[in-house]
Amino acid sequence: VLAPNHVNMAAAALRQALAAGIRIVLIDSGMTVRYHRCIVASNNYRAGQLAAAHTATLLEGAGNVILARHMPDHASTHAREQGFVDAIRTKHPRLKVIADPYVGSSLGEAYRAMSELIGRPADIDAVFAVGEEATMGILRALTEHDRQRTIKFIGFDINPLIREAILEGQMDATVVQNAFQIGYQGVETAYRL
């Protein structure tokens, strides 16, 4: 059972495993190579579309948005990003993505990237973060720059900090997947194989 962080970096190891008769189940993220038997994951593309639709609702159909990307070639977050961009392009054309930086995979990286962006004079109406760590880092940046109530913010995943931020009105929404079930079903699937 593998939760890949890259679309093809583990390809050689998976090819060797397959040649040795090992059955491979991917969880959470897909890969561009097809050495796995199956994948257990959220529909990440649809998650991005849902975030775009909610952003459009929050902004009454028009505004400037920042898409806080995760890191290049990460399958699940790339699908979220693409779903968000495609939905804006086709269904919400009055929303404009004014920046789409890769903010990294840690709270600190996302905090630094977003602090730099919101410190510049720009008309930012909303931010969508595609991962949990980025969500927490961006929340910190928005709070420290006192922008958490003026910039609409949609994150991804849930934890006690994100839940509290939503309840306190510091965040507008988060897209939630059931990570426990993804892992559990991945192991169950491997057992059945």
PDB file of C-alpha atoms in Angstrom:
ATOM      1  CA  VAL A   1       0.000   0.000   0.000  1.00  0.00           C
ATOM      2  CA  LEU A   2       1.605   3.244  -1.147  1.00  0.00           C
ATOM      3  CA  ALA A   3       0.583   6.894  -0.757  1.00  0.00           C
ATOM      4  CA  PRO A   4       2.821   8.488  -3.402  1.00  0.00           C
ATOM      5  CA  ASN A   5       3.957  12.110  -3.109  1.00  0.00           C
ATOM      6  CA  HIS A   6       4.967  12.320  -6.766  1.00  0.00           C
ATOM      7  CA  VAL A   7       3.311  11.210  -9.984  1.00  0.00           C
ATOM      8  CA  ASN A   8       6.173   8.925 -11.075  1.00  0.00           C
ATOM      9  CA  MET A   9       9.157   9.082  -8.693  1.00  0.00           C
ATOM     10  CA  ALA A  10       8.539   5.576  -7.255  1.00  0.00           C
ATOM     11  CA  ALA A  11       8.081   4.005 -10.708  1.00  0.00           C
ATOM     12  CA  ALA A  12      11.284   1.940 -10.687  1.00  0.00           C
ATOM     13  CA  ALA A  13      10.589   0.496  -7.239  1.00  0.00           C
ATOM     14  CA  LEU A  14       7.003  -0.322  -8.204  1.00  0.00           C
ATOM     15  CA  ARG A  15       8.133  -1.989 -11.427  1.00  0.00           C
ATOM     16  CA  GLN A  16      10.502  -4.213  -9.375  1.00  0.00           C
ATOM     17  CA  ALA A  17       7.762  -4.996  -6.858  1.00  0.00           C
ATOM     18  CA  LEU A  18       5.359  -5.953  -9.638  1.00  0.00           C
ATOM     19  CA  ALA A  19       8.016  -8.189 -11.251  1.00  0.00           C
ATOM     20  CA  ALA A  20       8.421  -9.908  -7.861  1.00  0.00           C
ATOM     21  CA  GLY A  21       4.689 -10.653  -7.733  1.00  0.00           C
ATOM     22  CA  ILE A  22       3.792  -7.969  -5.222  1.00  0.00           C
ATOM     23  CA  ARG A  23       0.380  -6.408  -5.743  1.00  0.00           C
ATOM     24  CA  ILE A  24       0.295  -2.644  -5.320  1.00  0.00           C
ATOM     25  CA  VAL A  25      -2.558  -0.526  -4.002  1.00  0.00           C
ATOM     26  CA  LEU A  26      -2.220   3.243  -4.174  1.00  0.00           C
ATOM     27  CA  ILE A  27      -3.979   5.413  -1.616  1.00  0.00           C
ATOM     28  CA  ASP A  28      -4.719   9.139  -1.676  1.00  0.00           C
ATOM     29  CA  SER A  29      -2.785   9.950  -4.867  1.00  0.00           C
ATOM     30  CA  GLY A  30      -2.496   8.435  -8.302  1.00  0.00           C
ATOM     31  CA  MET A  31       0.559   8.062 -10.502  1.00  0.00           C
ATOM     32  CA  THR A  32       1.220   8.441 -14.215  1.00  0.00           C
ATOM     33  CA  VAL A  33       2.642   4.911 -14.371  1.00  0.00           C
ATOM     34  CA  ARG A  34       0.297   1.919 -14.113  1.00  0.00           C
ATOM     35  CA  TYR A  35       2.065  -0.619 -11.916  1.00  0.00           C
ATOM     36  CA  HIS A  36      -0.704  -0.624  -9.327  1.00  0.00           C
ATOM     37  CA  ARG A  37      -3.776  -2.864  -9.265  1.00  0.00           C
ATOM     38  CA  CYS A  38      -6.108  -0.182  -7.924  1.00  0.00           C
ATOM     39  CA  ILE A  39      -6.343   3.155  -6.147  1.00  0.00           C
ATOM     40  CA  VAL A  40      -8.374   4.265  -3.140  1.00  0.00           C
ATOM     41  CA  ALA A  41      -8.722   8.039  -3.075  1.00  0.00           C
ATOM     42  CA  SER A  42     -11.044  11.006  -2.929  1.00  0.00           C
ATOM     43  CA  ASN A  43     -12.197  12.550  -6.172  1.00  0.00           C
ATOM     44  CA  ASN A  44      -9.668  15.367  -5.893  1.00  0.00           C
ATOM     45  CA  TYR A  45     -10.643  16.979  -9.178  1.00  0.00           C
ATOM     46  CA  ARG A  46     -14.220  17.265  -7.933  1.00  0.00           C
ATOM     47  CA  ALA A  47     -12.955  18.676  -4.628  1.00  0.00           C
ATOM     48  CA  GLY A  48     -11.296  21.512  -6.539  1.00  0.00           C
ATOM     49  CA  GLN A  49     -14.501  22.145  -8.457  1.00  0.00           C
ATOM     50  CA  LEU A  50     -16.454  22.327  -5.192  1.00  0.00           C
ATOM     51  CA  ALA A  51     -13.966  24.839  -3.799  1.00  0.00           C
ATOM     52  CA  ALA A  52     -14.340  27.004  -6.913  1.00  0.00           C
ATOM     53  CA  ALA A  53     -18.132  26.892  -6.687  1.00  0.00           C
ATOM     54  CA  HIS A  54     -18.064  27.910  -3.031  1.00  0.00           C
ATOM     55  CA  THR A  55     -15.564  30.680  -3.760  1.00  0.00           C
ATOM     56  CA  ALA A  56     -17.932  31.999  -6.422  1.00  0.00           C
ATOM     57  CA  THR A  57     -20.784  31.917  -3.905  1.00  0.00           C
ATOM     58  CA  LEU A  58     -18.740  33.745  -1.257  1.00  0.00           C
ATOM     59  CA  LEU A  59     -17.675  36.435  -3.750  1.00  0.00           C
ATOM     60  CA  GLU A  60     -21.088  36.689  -5.424  1.00  0.00           C
ATOM     61  CA  GLY A  61     -19.581  35.512  -8.694  1.00  0.00           C
ATOM     62  CA  ALA A  62     -16.717  37.987  -9.160  1.00  0.00           C
ATOM     63  CA  GLY A  63     -13.347  38.722  -7.591  1.00  0.00           C
ATOM     64  CA  ASN A  64      -9.615  38.142  -7.452  1.00  0.00           C
ATOM     65  CA  VAL A  65      -8.464  34.769  -6.165  1.00  0.00           C
ATOM     66  CA  ILE A  66      -5.155  33.220  -5.145  1.00  0.00           C
ATOM     67  CA  LEU A  67      -4.758  29.493  -5.729  1.00  0.00           C
ATOM     68  CA  ALA A  68      -2.181  28.260  -3.216  1.00  0.00           C
ATOM     69  CA  ARG A  69      -0.703  25.224  -4.984  1.00  0.00           C
ATOM     70  CA  HIS A  70       1.053  22.443  -3.069  1.00  0.00           C
ATOM     71  CA  MET A  71       4.140  21.281  -4.994  1.00  0.00           C
ATOM     72  CA  PRO A  72       4.797  20.276  -8.596  1.00  0.00           C
ATOM     73  CA  ASP A  73       3.884  16.747  -9.708  1.00  0.00           C
ATOM     74  CA  HIS A  74       1.866  15.764  -6.632  1.00  0.00           C
ATOM     75  CA  ALA A  75      -1.075  13.882  -8.131  1.00  0.00           C
ATOM     76  CA  SER A  76      -3.847  14.483  -5.611  1.00  0.00           C
ATOM     77  CA  THR A  77      -3.186  18.180  -5.080  1.00  0.00           C
ATOM     78  CA  HIS A  78      -2.605  18.725  -8.791  1.00  0.00           C
ATOM     79  CA  ALA A  79      -6.063  17.278  -9.448  1.00  0.00           C
ATOM     80  CA  ARG A  80      -7.561  19.667  -6.854  1.00  0.00           C
ATOM     81  CA  GLU A  81      -5.761  22.597  -8.457  1.00  0.00           C
ATOM     82  CA  GLN A  82      -6.890  21.591 -11.949  1.00  0.00           C
ATOM     83  CA  GLY A  83     -10.490  21.103 -10.854  1.00  0.00           C
ATOM     84  CA  PHE A  84     -10.457  24.568  -9.284  1.00  0.00           C
ATOM     85  CA  VAL A  85      -8.932  26.246 -12.358  1.00  0.00           C
ATOM     86  CA  ASP A  86     -11.181  24.417 -14.819  1.00  0.00           C
ATOM     87  CA  ALA A  87     -14.330  25.271 -12.856  1.00  0.00           C
ATOM     88  CA  ILE A  88     -13.372  28.943 -12.709  1.00  0.00           C
ATOM     89  CA  ARG A  89     -12.593  28.995 -16.426  1.00  0.00           C
ATOM     90  CA  THR A  90     -15.823  27.273 -17.496  1.00  0.00           C
ATOM     91  CA  LYS A  91     -18.403  28.148 -14.837  1.00  0.00           C
ATOM     92  CA  HIS A  92     -17.196  31.260 -13.011  1.00  0.00           C
ATOM     93  CA  PRO A  93     -15.480  33.475 -15.604  1.00  0.00           C
ATOM     94  CA  ARG A  94     -15.785  36.623 -13.473  1.00  0.00           C
ATOM     95  CA  LEU A  95     -13.423  35.098 -10.935  1.00  0.00           C
ATOM     96  CA  LYS A  96      -9.801  35.787 -11.770  1.00  0.00           C
ATOM     97  CA  VAL A  97      -6.837  33.788 -10.457  1.00  0.00           C
ATOM     98  CA  ILE A  98      -4.337  36.591  -9.874  1.00  0.00           C
ATOM     99  CA  ALA A  99      -1.611  34.339  -8.421  1.00  0.00           C
ATOM    100  CA  ASP A 100      -1.056  30.584  -8.184  1.00  0.00           C
ATOM    101  CA  PRO A 101       2.221  30.019  -6.346  1.00  0.00           C
ATOM    102  CA  TYR A 102       3.538  26.699  -5.127  1.00  0.00           C
ATOM    103  CA  VAL A 103       3.494  27.350  -1.379  1.00  0.00           C
ATOM    104  CA  GLY A 104       5.201  24.111  -0.372  1.00  0.00           C
ATOM    105  CA  SER A 105       4.341  21.159   1.795  1.00  0.00           C
ATOM    106  CA  SER A 106       4.846  22.645   5.242  1.00  0.00           C
ATOM    107  CA  LEU A 107       3.084  25.169   7.424  1.00  0.00           C
ATOM    108  CA  GLY A 108       6.204  27.375   7.489  1.00  0.00           C
ATOM    109  CA  GLU A 109       6.651  27.422   3.705  1.00  0.00           C
ATOM    110  CA  ALA A 110       2.996  28.322   3.153  1.00  0.00           C
ATOM    111  CA  TYR A 111       3.145  30.998   5.845  1.00  0.00           C
ATOM    112  CA  ARG A 112       6.188  32.649   4.241  1.00  0.00           C
ATOM    113  CA  ALA A 113       4.768  32.461   0.705  1.00  0.00           C
ATOM    114  CA  MET A 114       1.410  33.917   1.697  1.00  0.00           C
ATOM    115  CA  SER A 115       2.910  36.590   3.950  1.00  0.00           C
ATOM    116  CA  GLU A 116       4.882  37.835   0.964  1.00  0.00           C
ATOM    117  CA  LEU A 117       1.805  37.862  -1.290  1.00  0.00           C
ATOM    118  CA  ILE A 118      -0.577  39.599   1.087  1.00  0.00           C
ATOM    119  CA  GLY A 119       2.104  42.095   2.058  1.00  0.00           C
ATOM    120  CA  ARG A 120       2.068  43.518  -1.477  1.00  0.00           C
ATOM    121  CA  PRO A 121      -0.554  46.042  -2.509  1.00  0.00           C
ATOM    122  CA  ALA A 122      -3.069  43.906  -4.374  1.00  0.00           C
ATOM    123  CA  ASP A 123      -6.793  43.435  -4.421  1.00  0.00           C
ATOM    124  CA  ILE A 124      -7.179  39.908  -3.037  1.00  0.00           C
ATOM    125  CA  ASP A 125     -10.711  38.695  -2.417  1.00  0.00           C
ATOM    126  CA  ALA A 126     -10.180  34.991  -1.721  1.00  0.00           C
ATOM    127  CA  VAL A 127      -7.602  32.231  -1.265  1.00  0.00           C
ATOM    128  CA  PHE A 128      -7.954  28.488  -1.836  1.00  0.00           C
ATOM    129  CA  ALA A 129      -5.320  26.220  -0.258  1.00  0.00           C
ATOM    130  CA  VAL A 130      -5.173  22.665  -1.595  1.00  0.00           C
ATOM    131  CA  GLY A 131      -3.665  20.915   1.459  1.00  0.00           C
ATOM    132  CA  GLU A 132      -3.842  20.809   5.242  1.00  0.00           C
ATOM    133  CA  GLU A 133      -0.361  22.172   6.025  1.00  0.00           C
ATOM    134  CA  ALA A 134      -0.800  25.028   3.556  1.00  0.00           C
ATOM    135  CA  THR A 135      -4.209  25.768   5.052  1.00  0.00           C
ATOM    136  CA  MET A 136      -2.687  26.171   8.504  1.00  0.00           C
ATOM    137  CA  GLY A 137       0.241  28.272   7.246  1.00  0.00           C
ATOM    138  CA  ILE A 138      -2.002  30.577   5.239  1.00  0.00           C
ATOM    139  CA  LEU A 139      -4.398  30.930   8.164  1.00  0.00           C
ATOM    140  CA  ARG A 140      -1.465  32.061  10.305  1.00  0.00           C
ATOM    141  CA  ALA A 141      -0.343  34.579   7.670  1.00  0.00           C
ATOM    142  CA  LEU A 142      -3.846  35.993   7.233  1.00  0.00           C
ATOM    143  CA  THR A 143      -4.258  36.289  11.008  1.00  0.00           C
ATOM    144  CA  GLU A 144      -0.889  37.979  11.578  1.00  0.00           C
ATOM    145  CA  HIS A 145      -1.574  40.459   8.770  1.00  0.00           C
ATOM    146  CA  ASP A 146      -5.112  41.011  10.112  1.00  0.00           C
ATOM    147  CA  ARG A 147      -6.654  39.909   6.801  1.00  0.00           C
ATOM    148  CA  GLN A 148      -8.556  36.831   8.010  1.00  0.00           C
ATOM    149  CA  ARG A 149     -11.872  38.666   7.943  1.00  0.00           C
ATOM    150  CA  THR A 150     -11.338  40.646   4.729  1.00  0.00           C
ATOM    151  CA  ILE A 151     -10.051  37.819   2.508  1.00  0.00           C
ATOM    152  CA  LYS A 152     -12.341  34.819   2.033  1.00  0.00           C
ATOM    153  CA  PHE A 153     -10.420  31.646   2.761  1.00  0.00           C
ATOM    154  CA  ILE A 154     -11.185  28.064   1.774  1.00  0.00           C
ATOM    155  CA  GLY A 155      -8.794  25.371   2.941  1.00  0.00           C
ATOM    156  CA  PHE A 156      -8.469  21.639   2.545  1.00  0.00           C
ATOM    157  CA  ASP A 157      -8.792  18.902   5.186  1.00  0.00           C
ATOM    158  CA  ILE A 158      -9.750  19.291   8.818  1.00  0.00           C
ATOM    159  CA  ASN A 159      -8.032  19.284  12.192  1.00  0.00           C
ATOM    160  CA  PRO A 160      -8.847  21.011  15.501  1.00  0.00           C
ATOM    161  CA  LEU A 161      -7.110  24.274  14.449  1.00  0.00           C
ATOM    162  CA  ILE A 162      -8.988  24.470  11.138  1.00  0.00           C
ATOM    163  CA  ARG A 163     -12.276  23.563  12.813  1.00  0.00           C
ATOM    164  CA  GLU A 164     -11.804  26.314  15.403  1.00  0.00           C
ATOM    165  CA  ALA A 165     -10.867  28.857  12.709  1.00  0.00           C
ATOM    166  CA  ILE A 166     -14.108  28.116  10.861  1.00  0.00           C
ATOM    167  CA  LEU A 167     -16.179  28.370  14.044  1.00  0.00           C
ATOM    168  CA  GLU A 168     -14.465  31.675  14.930  1.00  0.00           C
ATOM    169  CA  GLY A 169     -15.054  33.130  11.443  1.00  0.00           C
ATOM    170  CA  GLN A 170     -11.340  33.240  10.541  1.00  0.00           C
ATOM    171  CA  MET A 171     -11.930  30.805   7.670  1.00  0.00           C
ATOM    172  CA  ASP A 172     -14.953  30.483   5.445  1.00  0.00           C
ATOM    173  CA  ALA A 173     -14.813  26.788   4.569  1.00  0.00           C
ATOM    174  CA  THR A 174     -12.684  23.716   4.097  1.00  0.00           C
ATOM    175  CA  VAL A 175     -13.039  20.740   1.784  1.00  0.00           C
ATOM    176  CA  VAL A 176     -12.920  17.565   3.841  1.00  0.00           C
ATOM    177  CA  GLN A 177     -11.958  14.068   2.800  1.00  0.00           C
ATOM    178  CA  ASN A 178     -11.982  11.005   5.025  1.00  0.00           C
ATOM    179  CA  ALA A 179      -8.265  10.223   5.220  1.00  0.00           C
ATOM    180  CA  PHE A 180      -8.780   7.489   7.809  1.00  0.00           C
ATOM    181  CA  GLN A 181     -11.169   5.616   5.509  1.00  0.00           C
ATOM    182  CA  ILE A 182      -8.843   6.043   2.535  1.00  0.00           C
ATOM    183  CA  GLY A 183      -6.032   4.349   4.477  1.00  0.00           C
ATOM    184  CA  TYR A 184      -8.322   1.730   5.982  1.00  0.00           C
ATOM    185  CA  GLN A 185      -9.867   0.801   2.638  1.00  0.00           C
ATOM    186  CA  GLY A 186      -6.403   0.693   1.067  1.00  0.00           C
ATOM    187  CA  VAL A 187      -5.301  -1.950   3.565  1.00  0.00           C
ATOM    188  CA  GLU A 188      -8.590  -3.838   3.201  1.00  0.00           C
ATOM    189  CA  THR A 189      -8.146  -3.831  -0.583  1.00  0.00           C
ATOM    190  CA  ALA A 190      -4.566  -5.107  -0.294  1.00  0.00           C
ATOM    191  CA  TYR A 191      -5.784  -7.888   1.993  1.00  0.00           C
ATOM    192  CA  ARG A 192      -8.470  -8.926  -0.504  1.00  0.00           C
ATOM    193  CA  LEU A 193      -5.889  -8.949  -3.331  1.00  0.00           C
TER     194      LEU A 193
END
